[in-house]
Amino acid sequence: MNSSRNRRPTIIDVAERAGVSKSTAARALAGSDNINDETRERVLRAAAATGYERNHLAVGMRSGRSGMLGLVIPDITNPFWGEVARGAQDRAAESGASLLVFSSDWDAAKEATHIGTLRRARVDGAIINPVADNFDDHHRFGLPFVFIGSSAERFADISSVGSDITQAVRLGMDHLVSKGHSAPSFIVGPKSRLARARFLRAVHEHCVERDIDPGILAMEDGEYTVEGGREAMRRLLERPHVGHVCVFAANDMMALGAMMAVREAGLNCPADVSIIGFDGIPSGEFAWPGLTTIAKPGREIGVRAVEQLFDEIEHRPEHGRIYMPCRLIERGSLADLSVPALKRVAAG
């Protein structure tokens, strides 16, 4: 077997093919100004022909920059976090940087392992959605970083980006009231998650403003997954209830699981059960009926997080929280009870 076929091309191979010295080839590939255009073009053609790629790790060790960023998200299977990652990747690429993506699976130990890996990889900085709310050892990261997600709100002295949960919940609740659902049931996350507390705080504030007792609202906990929503919806349907049921789920994955549970119970959405989600993942559009949801700006969060991280890396941060507004996407999973029953029937 020819060993040269399995050998990584070197700068020497490029120089020999281009008919120049090693130092001239290196300067041409680095974009040096003191190389004439003809020589630069010859070196670039030689590099392409040999398949040579610069050793960015070695370049980074000399310059102090690797050109790599890290992103640690909690659930890579959730399309919302895929949108965040896409926005971050696109913005990083605009500046010539690469993005390493890790999923913590909502596990603090995995999260710590990933951060350690990023540090050893000498990334220039990292974007992290902290799983735990007791992230008190962040000063030991040893690299510039930015937080994303709900848990980041408690760190006022750290740059972070996230959805405006209060604005989003109010938007959803106001829409429900406009459709005749003044006292919906809720499917929320586990009690251990700070995101759950922030979601419910916004619900409580909305109810108090409208003279509604929050204590009368039915509520079930679940994991932020399709199966978590499915099981929570089953429990809600087992509760005594009269008339139409309306459910506000804390994310779209749970909402889609709730729709499955409604069908399995022989009921119809939205005729028997109305459901509204939270996130705005693409699959909600293809559900039947289409999922009405409060959409978070996933890609925009990723873009802004990278921009904040660049500021941290360049030592020009303006520490604080950036709140990104959410928007309503109205589809077919929510019945309009504000219309008299006879008119709803006549309308089909």
mmCIF file of C-alpha atoms in Angstrom:
data_model
loop_
_atom_site.group_PDB
_atom_site.id
_atom_site.type_symbol
_atom_site.label_atom_id
_atom_site.label_comp_id
_atom_site.label_asym_id
_atom_site.label_seq_id
_atom_site.Cartn_x
_atom_site.Cartn_y
_atom_site.Cartn_z
ATOM 1 C CA MET A 1 0.000 0.000 0.000
ATOM 2 C CA ASN A 2 1.287 3.445 -0.888
ATOM 3 C CA SER A 3 1.786 5.257 2.441
ATOM 4 C CA SER A 4 1.812 8.652 0.744
ATOM 5 C CA ARG A 5 -1.882 8.243 -0.045
ATOM 6 C CA ASN A 6 -2.615 8.119 3.690
ATOM 7 C CA ARG A 7 -0.298 10.989 4.628
ATOM 8 C CA ARG A 8 -1.650 14.485 5.304
ATOM 9 C CA PRO A 9 -0.199 16.952 2.734
ATOM 10 C CA THR A 10 2.275 19.414 4.228
ATOM 11 C CA ILE A 11 3.373 22.937 3.419
ATOM 12 C CA ILE A 12 6.529 21.369 1.913
ATOM 13 C CA ASP A 13 4.392 19.459 -0.621
ATOM 14 C CA VAL A 14 2.686 22.716 -1.598
ATOM 15 C CA ALA A 15 6.006 24.563 -1.913
ATOM 16 C CA GLU A 16 7.521 21.837 -4.110
ATOM 17 C CA ARG A 17 4.485 21.741 -6.412
ATOM 18 C CA ALA A 18 4.406 25.541 -6.703
ATOM 19 C CA GLY A 19 8.165 25.803 -7.220
ATOM 20 C CA VAL A 20 8.710 28.172 -4.287
ATOM 21 C CA SER A 21 10.336 28.031 -0.876
ATOM 22 C CA LYS A 22 8.476 26.751 2.187
ATOM 23 C CA SER A 23 8.460 30.246 3.734
ATOM 24 C CA THR A 24 7.057 31.800 0.544
ATOM 25 C CA ALA A 25 4.279 29.194 0.409
ATOM 26 C CA ALA A 26 3.443 29.817 4.052
ATOM 27 C CA ARG A 27 3.290 33.605 3.557
ATOM 28 C CA ALA A 28 1.085 33.231 0.475
ATOM 29 C CA LEU A 29 -1.391 30.972 2.301
ATOM 30 C CA ALA A 30 -1.429 33.325 5.285
ATOM 31 C CA GLY A 31 -2.446 36.240 3.049
ATOM 32 C CA SER A 32 0.773 38.177 3.444
ATOM 33 C CA ASP A 33 0.965 41.436 1.469
ATOM 34 C CA ASN A 34 4.571 41.008 0.335
ATOM 35 C CA ILE A 35 3.722 38.231 -2.150
ATOM 36 C CA ASN A 36 2.974 39.076 -5.779
ATOM 37 C CA ASP A 37 -0.332 37.965 -7.272
ATOM 38 C CA GLU A 38 1.179 35.460 -9.693
ATOM 39 C CA THR A 39 3.073 33.649 -6.937
ATOM 40 C CA ARG A 40 0.080 33.686 -4.610
ATOM 41 C CA GLU A 41 -2.144 32.191 -7.301
ATOM 42 C CA ARG A 42 0.426 29.469 -8.053
ATOM 43 C CA VAL A 43 0.620 28.542 -4.347
ATOM 44 C CA LEU A 44 -3.165 28.477 -3.972
ATOM 45 C CA ARG A 45 -3.481 26.178 -6.998
ATOM 46 C CA ALA A 46 -0.804 23.906 -5.557
ATOM 47 C CA ALA A 47 -2.579 23.777 -2.197
ATOM 48 C CA ALA A 48 -5.860 22.851 -3.877
ATOM 49 C CA ALA A 49 -4.165 20.189 -6.016
ATOM 50 C CA THR A 50 -2.441 18.532 -3.050
ATOM 51 C CA GLY A 51 -5.442 18.822 -0.720
ATOM 52 C CA TYR A 52 -3.429 20.829 1.774
ATOM 53 C CA GLU A 53 -5.236 22.465 4.707
ATOM 54 C CA ARG A 54 -3.609 24.793 7.200
ATOM 55 C CA ASN A 55 -3.142 23.451 10.705
ATOM 56 C CA HIS A 56 -5.507 25.855 12.449
ATOM 57 C CA LEU A 57 -4.625 24.469 15.879
ATOM 58 C CA ALA A 58 -0.965 25.339 15.381
ATOM 59 C CA VAL A 59 -1.879 28.733 13.966
ATOM 60 C CA GLY A 60 -4.174 29.289 16.920
ATOM 61 C CA MET A 61 -1.469 28.414 19.430
ATOM 62 C CA ARG A 62 0.752 31.063 17.879
ATOM 63 C CA SER A 63 -1.971 33.710 17.632
ATOM 64 C CA GLY A 64 -3.788 32.911 20.863
ATOM 65 C CA ARG A 65 -7.009 32.174 18.900
ATOM 66 C CA SER A 66 -8.310 28.859 17.618
ATOM 67 C CA GLY A 67 -11.190 30.146 15.513
ATOM 68 C CA MET A 68 -13.505 27.712 17.311
ATOM 69 C CA LEU A 69 -16.480 28.411 19.561
ATOM 70 C CA GLY A 70 -18.419 26.026 21.764
ATOM 71 C CA LEU A 71 -22.171 25.623 22.292
ATOM 72 C CA VAL A 72 -23.669 23.505 25.072
ATOM 73 C CA ILE A 73 -27.430 23.013 24.747
ATOM 74 C CA PRO A 74 -29.671 20.855 26.952
ATOM 75 C CA ASP A 75 -31.460 18.719 24.345
ATOM 76 C CA ILE A 76 -30.197 18.295 20.796
ATOM 77 C CA THR A 77 -33.329 16.295 19.865
ATOM 78 C CA ASN A 78 -35.598 19.278 20.525
ATOM 79 C CA PRO A 79 -35.964 21.224 17.244
ATOM 80 C CA PHE A 80 -35.976 24.530 19.142
ATOM 81 C CA TRP A 81 -32.395 23.985 20.265
ATOM 82 C CA GLY A 82 -31.533 22.975 16.711
ATOM 83 C CA GLU A 83 -32.749 26.413 15.616
ATOM 84 C CA VAL A 84 -30.571 28.070 18.265
ATOM 85 C CA ALA A 85 -27.573 26.058 17.091
ATOM 86 C CA ARG A 86 -28.251 26.956 13.455
ATOM 87 C CA GLY A 87 -28.395 30.659 14.235
ATOM 88 C CA ALA A 88 -25.172 30.437 16.232
ATOM 89 C CA GLN A 89 -23.411 28.458 13.508
ATOM 90 C CA ASP A 90 -24.450 30.856 10.749
ATOM 91 C CA ARG A 91 -23.280 33.901 12.697
ATOM 92 C CA ALA A 92 -20.004 32.242 13.666
ATOM 93 C CA ALA A 93 -19.357 31.276 10.030
ATOM 94 C CA GLU A 94 -19.863 34.892 8.931
ATOM 95 C CA SER A 95 -16.812 35.752 11.029
ATOM 96 C CA GLY A 96 -14.795 32.746 9.907
ATOM 97 C CA ALA A 97 -15.303 30.767 13.122
ATOM 98 C CA SER A 98 -16.381 27.143 13.577
ATOM 99 C CA LEU A 99 -18.856 25.883 16.165
ATOM 100 C CA LEU A 100 -18.589 22.751 18.313
ATOM 101 C CA VAL A 101 -22.019 21.658 19.601
ATOM 102 C CA PHE A 102 -22.639 19.477 22.660
ATOM 103 C CA SER A 103 -25.875 18.291 24.276
ATOM 104 C CA SER A 104 -25.994 18.007 28.076
ATOM 105 C CA ASP A 105 -29.284 16.029 28.071
ATOM 106 C CA TRP A 106 -30.365 18.140 31.073
ATOM 107 C CA ASP A 107 -27.555 16.478 33.055
ATOM 108 C CA ALA A 108 -25.300 18.785 35.111
ATOM 109 C CA ALA A 109 -22.462 16.214 35.174
ATOM 110 C CA LYS A 110 -22.488 15.908 31.371
ATOM 111 C CA GLU A 111 -22.578 19.667 31.101
ATOM 112 C CA ALA A 112 -19.462 19.979 33.267
ATOM 113 C CA THR A 113 -17.697 17.330 31.158
ATOM 114 C CA HIS A 114 -18.513 19.167 27.937
ATOM 115 C CA ILE A 115 -17.241 22.471 29.315
ATOM 116 C CA GLY A 116 -14.008 20.772 30.314
ATOM 117 C CA THR A 117 -13.664 19.337 26.814
ATOM 118 C CA LEU A 118 -14.171 22.765 25.259
ATOM 119 C CA ARG A 119 -11.542 24.257 27.545
ATOM 120 C CA ARG A 120 -9.024 21.553 26.581
ATOM 121 C CA ALA A 121 -9.870 22.096 22.911
ATOM 122 C CA ARG A 122 -8.777 25.729 23.396
ATOM 123 C CA VAL A 123 -11.986 27.198 21.993
ATOM 124 C CA ASP A 124 -12.053 30.981 22.009
ATOM 125 C CA GLY A 125 -15.281 31.027 24.017
ATOM 126 C CA ALA A 126 -18.481 29.133 24.770
ATOM 127 C CA ILE A 127 -22.246 29.635 24.806
ATOM 128 C CA ILE A 128 -23.911 27.622 27.559
ATOM 129 C CA ASN A 129 -27.479 26.917 28.585
ATOM 130 C CA PRO A 130 -26.917 26.151 32.283
ATOM 131 C CA VAL A 131 -28.862 23.060 33.322
ATOM 132 C CA ALA A 132 -28.577 23.731 37.037
ATOM 133 C CA ASP A 133 -29.565 26.966 38.719
ATOM 134 C CA ASN A 134 -26.603 26.798 41.128
ATOM 135 C CA PHE A 135 -23.925 27.593 38.578
ATOM 136 C CA ASP A 136 -21.791 29.237 41.220
ATOM 137 C CA ASP A 137 -18.456 27.917 39.953
ATOM 138 C CA HIS A 138 -18.605 29.631 36.574
ATOM 139 C CA HIS A 139 -15.567 31.761 37.359
ATOM 140 C CA ARG A 140 -13.510 28.589 37.039
ATOM 141 C CA PHE A 141 -14.451 27.997 33.391
ATOM 142 C CA GLY A 142 -11.192 29.532 32.244
ATOM 143 C CA LEU A 143 -12.621 30.909 28.993
ATOM 144 C CA PRO A 144 -14.981 33.676 27.826
ATOM 145 C CA PHE A 145 -18.624 32.587 27.883
ATOM 146 C CA VAL A 146 -22.215 33.712 27.437
ATOM 147 C CA PHE A 147 -25.343 32.118 28.895
ATOM 148 C CA ILE A 148 -28.609 31.368 27.114
ATOM 149 C CA GLY A 149 -31.933 30.057 28.426
ATOM 150 C CA SER A 150 -34.166 30.764 31.405
ATOM 151 C CA SER A 151 -31.675 29.763 34.094
ATOM 152 C CA ALA A 152 -29.300 32.479 32.911
ATOM 153 C CA GLU A 153 -31.560 35.203 34.325
ATOM 154 C CA ARG A 154 -30.284 34.730 37.852
ATOM 155 C CA PHE A 155 -26.738 35.739 36.842
ATOM 156 C CA ALA A 156 -27.105 39.502 36.446
ATOM 157 C CA ASP A 157 -23.353 40.051 36.045
ATOM 158 C CA ILE A 158 -23.041 37.643 33.111
ATOM 159 C CA SER A 159 -23.945 38.381 29.495
ATOM 160 C CA SER A 160 -26.925 36.272 28.433
ATOM 161 C CA VAL A 161 -29.629 35.978 25.780
ATOM 162 C CA GLY A 162 -33.057 34.418 26.051
ATOM 163 C CA SER A 163 -36.747 34.650 25.294
ATOM 164 C CA ASP A 164 -38.886 37.139 27.189
ATOM 165 C CA ILE A 165 -40.883 34.520 29.093
ATOM 166 C CA THR A 166 -43.161 37.044 30.808
ATOM 167 C CA GLN A 167 -44.083 38.683 27.499
ATOM 168 C CA ALA A 168 -44.576 35.269 25.878
ATOM 169 C CA VAL A 169 -46.844 33.856 28.588
ATOM 170 C CA ARG A 170 -48.915 37.039 28.678
ATOM 171 C CA LEU A 171 -49.254 36.857 24.897
ATOM 172 C CA GLY A 172 -50.524 33.294 25.159
ATOM 173 C CA MET A 173 -52.867 33.986 28.063
ATOM 174 C CA ASP A 174 -54.333 37.084 26.388
ATOM 175 C CA HIS A 175 -54.975 35.037 23.261
ATOM 176 C CA LEU A 176 -56.688 32.306 25.282
ATOM 177 C CA VAL A 177 -58.927 34.866 26.993
ATOM 178 C CA SER A 178 -59.821 36.369 23.608
ATOM 179 C CA LYS A 179 -60.948 32.897 22.512
ATOM 180 C CA GLY A 180 -63.055 32.323 25.605
ATOM 181 C CA HIS A 181 -60.542 30.261 27.624
ATOM 182 C CA SER A 182 -60.115 32.298 30.825
ATOM 183 C CA ALA A 183 -59.025 29.424 33.087
ATOM 184 C CA PRO A 184 -56.903 26.924 31.105
ATOM 185 C CA SER A 185 -55.116 23.887 32.470
ATOM 186 C CA PHE A 186 -51.317 23.709 32.280
ATOM 187 C CA ILE A 187 -48.673 21.158 31.426
ATOM 188 C CA VAL A 188 -45.377 22.409 32.838
ATOM 189 C CA GLY A 189 -41.860 21.140 33.414
ATOM 190 C CA PRO A 190 -40.397 19.373 36.452
ATOM 191 C CA LYS A 191 -40.315 21.201 39.789
ATOM 192 C CA SER A 192 -36.510 21.124 39.668
ATOM 193 C CA ARG A 193 -36.375 23.472 36.656
ATOM 194 C CA LEU A 194 -36.254 27.226 37.115
ATOM 195 C CA ALA A 195 -37.968 27.648 33.736
ATOM 196 C CA ARG A 196 -41.088 26.120 35.288
ATOM 197 C CA ALA A 197 -41.121 28.677 38.096
ATOM 198 C CA ARG A 198 -40.718 31.604 35.698
ATOM 199 C CA PHE A 199 -43.495 30.309 33.455
ATOM 200 C CA LEU A 200 -45.888 29.917 36.383
ATOM 201 C CA ARG A 201 -44.951 33.294 37.862
ATOM 202 C CA ALA A 202 -46.061 34.966 34.629
ATOM 203 C CA VAL A 203 -49.301 32.933 34.698
ATOM 204 C CA HIS A 204 -49.928 33.975 38.318
ATOM 205 C CA GLU A 205 -49.369 37.667 37.538
ATOM 206 C CA HIS A 206 -51.770 37.471 34.594
ATOM 207 C CA CYS A 207 -54.459 35.811 36.716
ATOM 208 C CA VAL A 208 -54.158 38.342 39.537
ATOM 209 C CA GLU A 209 -54.540 41.217 37.073
ATOM 210 C CA ARG A 210 -57.761 39.646 35.793
ATOM 211 C CA ASP A 211 -59.151 38.728 39.243
ATOM 212 C CA ILE A 212 -58.784 35.010 38.573
ATOM 213 C CA ASP A 213 -57.751 32.734 41.434
ATOM 214 C CA PRO A 214 -54.616 30.886 40.204
ATOM 215 C CA GLY A 215 -55.463 28.099 42.649
ATOM 216 C CA ILE A 216 -58.362 26.922 40.481
ATOM 217 C CA LEU A 217 -56.113 26.168 37.508
ATOM 218 C CA ALA A 218 -55.417 22.471 36.917
ATOM 219 C CA MET A 219 -51.746 21.637 36.465
ATOM 220 C CA GLU A 220 -49.615 18.595 35.670
ATOM 221 C CA ASP A 221 -45.825 18.280 35.626
ATOM 222 C CA GLY A 222 -43.816 16.413 33.005
ATOM 223 C CA GLU A 223 -40.474 16.232 31.248
ATOM 224 C CA TYR A 224 -39.994 18.627 28.347
ATOM 225 C CA THR A 225 -40.582 15.811 25.828
ATOM 226 C CA VAL A 226 -43.399 14.387 23.704
ATOM 227 C CA GLU A 227 -43.852 11.508 26.142
ATOM 228 C CA GLY A 228 -43.817 13.900 29.095
ATOM 229 C CA GLY A 229 -46.683 15.878 27.546
ATOM 230 C CA ARG A 230 -48.542 12.717 26.617
ATOM 231 C CA GLU A 231 -48.493 11.349 30.170
ATOM 232 C CA ALA A 232 -49.400 14.726 31.692
ATOM 233 C CA MET A 233 -52.362 15.081 29.311
ATOM 234 C CA ARG A 234 -53.598 11.611 30.260
ATOM 235 C CA ARG A 235 -53.592 12.622 33.916
ATOM 236 C CA LEU A 236 -55.423 15.862 33.145
ATOM 237 C CA LEU A 237 -58.139 13.958 31.275
ATOM 238 C CA GLU A 238 -58.583 11.638 34.258
ATOM 239 C CA ARG A 239 -59.496 14.629 36.434
ATOM 240 C CA PRO A 240 -63.158 15.595 36.834
ATOM 241 C CA HIS A 241 -64.030 18.296 34.324
ATOM 242 C CA VAL A 242 -67.124 19.823 32.798
ATOM 243 C CA GLY A 243 -67.329 20.960 29.196
ATOM 244 C CA HIS A 244 -64.439 22.026 27.005
ATOM 245 C CA VAL A 245 -60.841 21.490 28.172
ATOM 246 C CA CYS A 246 -58.084 23.952 27.262
ATOM 247 C CA VAL A 247 -54.392 23.248 27.860
ATOM 248 C CA PHE A 248 -51.376 25.566 27.717
ATOM 249 C CA ALA A 249 -48.223 23.431 27.425
ATOM 250 C CA ALA A 250 -44.828 24.799 28.443
ATOM 251 C CA ASN A 251 -43.206 23.666 25.187
ATOM 252 C CA ASP A 252 -44.269 22.370 21.794
ATOM 253 C CA MET A 253 -42.906 18.867 22.335
ATOM 254 C CA MET A 254 -45.216 18.504 25.333
ATOM 255 C CA ALA A 255 -48.090 20.039 23.356
ATOM 256 C CA LEU A 256 -47.651 17.500 20.545
ATOM 257 C CA GLY A 257 -47.614 14.697 23.117
ATOM 258 C CA ALA A 258 -50.813 16.125 24.614
ATOM 259 C CA MET A 259 -52.470 16.021 21.171
ATOM 260 C CA MET A 260 -51.550 12.343 20.915
ATOM 261 C CA ALA A 261 -53.146 11.630 24.302
ATOM 262 C CA VAL A 262 -56.332 13.411 23.239
ATOM 263 C CA ARG A 263 -56.631 11.205 20.139
ATOM 264 C CA GLU A 264 -55.879 8.075 22.162
ATOM 265 C CA ALA A 265 -58.730 8.990 24.526
ATOM 266 C CA GLY A 266 -61.139 9.097 21.588
ATOM 267 C CA LEU A 267 -61.490 12.871 21.802
ATOM 268 C CA ASN A 268 -61.057 15.564 19.191
ATOM 269 C CA CYS A 269 -58.739 18.575 19.134
ATOM 270 C CA PRO A 270 -60.013 21.279 19.122
ATOM 271 C CA ALA A 271 -63.692 20.251 19.379
ATOM 272 C CA ASP A 272 -63.231 18.634 22.809
ATOM 273 C CA VAL A 273 -59.789 19.823 23.871
ATOM 274 C CA SER A 274 -57.943 22.982 22.856
ATOM 275 C CA ILE A 275 -54.140 23.015 23.030
ATOM 276 C CA ILE A 276 -51.596 25.815 22.731
ATOM 277 C CA GLY A 277 -47.850 25.222 22.797
ATOM 278 C CA PHE A 278 -44.703 27.214 23.440
ATOM 279 C CA ASP A 279 -41.530 27.325 21.274
ATOM 280 C CA GLY A 280 -42.634 27.488 17.644
ATOM 281 C CA ILE A 281 -40.847 24.358 16.391
ATOM 282 C CA PRO A 282 -41.440 23.546 12.676
ATOM 283 C CA SER A 283 -43.180 20.215 13.373
ATOM 284 C CA GLY A 284 -46.095 22.078 14.962
ATOM 285 C CA GLU A 285 -47.085 23.260 11.496
ATOM 286 C CA PHE A 286 -47.408 19.685 10.221
ATOM 287 C CA ALA A 287 -49.443 18.332 13.143
ATOM 288 C CA TRP A 288 -53.170 17.757 12.619
ATOM 289 C CA PRO A 289 -54.636 20.075 13.519
ATOM 290 C CA GLY A 290 -51.787 22.565 13.212
ATOM 291 C CA LEU A 291 -50.477 23.589 16.628
ATOM 292 C CA THR A 292 -51.212 27.107 17.816
ATOM 293 C CA THR A 293 -48.087 28.223 19.660
ATOM 294 C CA ILE A 294 -46.047 31.061 21.104
ATOM 295 C CA ALA A 295 -42.889 31.062 19.000
ATOM 296 C CA LYS A 296 -39.513 31.816 20.543
ATOM 297 C CA PRO A 297 -36.894 33.384 18.228
ATOM 298 C CA GLY A 298 -34.498 30.409 18.294
ATOM 299 C CA ARG A 299 -32.200 31.434 15.439
ATOM 300 C CA GLU A 300 -32.074 35.037 16.603
ATOM 301 C CA ILE A 301 -31.078 33.876 20.088
ATOM 302 C CA GLY A 302 -28.194 31.901 18.565
ATOM 303 C CA VAL A 303 -27.082 34.890 16.480
ATOM 304 C CA ARG A 304 -27.183 37.349 19.374
ATOM 305 C CA ALA A 305 -25.403 34.910 21.677
ATOM 306 C CA VAL A 306 -22.474 34.607 19.251
ATOM 307 C CA GLU A 307 -22.311 38.393 18.891
ATOM 308 C CA GLN A 308 -22.226 38.736 22.679
ATOM 309 C CA LEU A 309 -19.544 36.086 22.860
ATOM 310 C CA PHE A 310 -17.381 37.946 20.352
ATOM 311 C CA ASP A 311 -17.687 41.003 22.609
ATOM 312 C CA GLU A 312 -16.579 38.892 25.598
ATOM 313 C CA ILE A 313 -13.616 37.524 23.657
ATOM 314 C CA GLU A 314 -12.571 41.040 22.634
ATOM 315 C CA HIS A 315 -12.977 42.288 26.237
ATOM 316 C CA ARG A 316 -15.732 44.726 25.349
ATOM 317 C CA PRO A 317 -18.775 43.153 27.003
ATOM 318 C CA GLU A 318 -21.810 45.008 28.241
ATOM 319 C CA HIS A 319 -22.899 42.502 30.841
ATOM 320 C CA GLY A 320 -26.615 41.984 31.148
ATOM 321 C CA ARG A 321 -29.608 40.091 29.869
ATOM 322 C CA ILE A 322 -30.984 40.473 26.343
ATOM 323 C CA TYR A 323 -34.692 39.604 26.281
ATOM 324 C CA MET A 324 -35.954 38.500 22.861
ATOM 325 C CA PRO A 325 -39.697 38.980 22.221
ATOM 326 C CA CYS A 326 -41.889 36.064 21.169
ATOM 327 C CA ARG A 327 -44.793 35.971 18.720
ATOM 328 C CA LEU A 328 -48.107 34.157 18.363
ATOM 329 C CA ILE A 329 -48.589 31.607 15.567
ATOM 330 C CA GLU A 330 -52.286 30.821 15.259
ATOM 331 C CA ARG A 331 -53.254 27.509 13.681
ATOM 332 C CA GLY A 332 -56.102 25.043 14.273
ATOM 333 C CA SER A 333 -55.595 23.482 17.717
ATOM 334 C CA LEU A 334 -57.552 26.131 19.635
ATOM 335 C CA ALA A 335 -61.360 26.331 19.590
ATOM 336 C CA ASP A 336 -62.918 29.783 19.555
ATOM 337 C CA LEU A 337 -65.390 29.691 22.448
ATOM 338 C CA SER A 338 -66.000 33.420 22.140
ATOM 339 C CA VAL A 339 -68.271 32.625 19.206
ATOM 340 C CA PRO A 340 -71.772 31.400 20.237
ATOM 341 C CA ALA A 341 -72.173 27.632 19.873
ATOM 342 C CA LEU A 342 -74.818 27.822 17.104
ATOM 343 C CA LYS A 343 -72.541 30.034 15.000
ATOM 344 C CA ARG A 344 -69.605 27.630 15.520
ATOM 345 C CA VAL A 345 -71.728 24.722 14.284
ATOM 346 C CA ALA A 346 -72.992 26.719 11.306
ATOM 347 C CA ALA A 347 -69.428 27.679 10.430
ATOM 348 C CA GLY A 348 -68.544 23.982 10.267
#
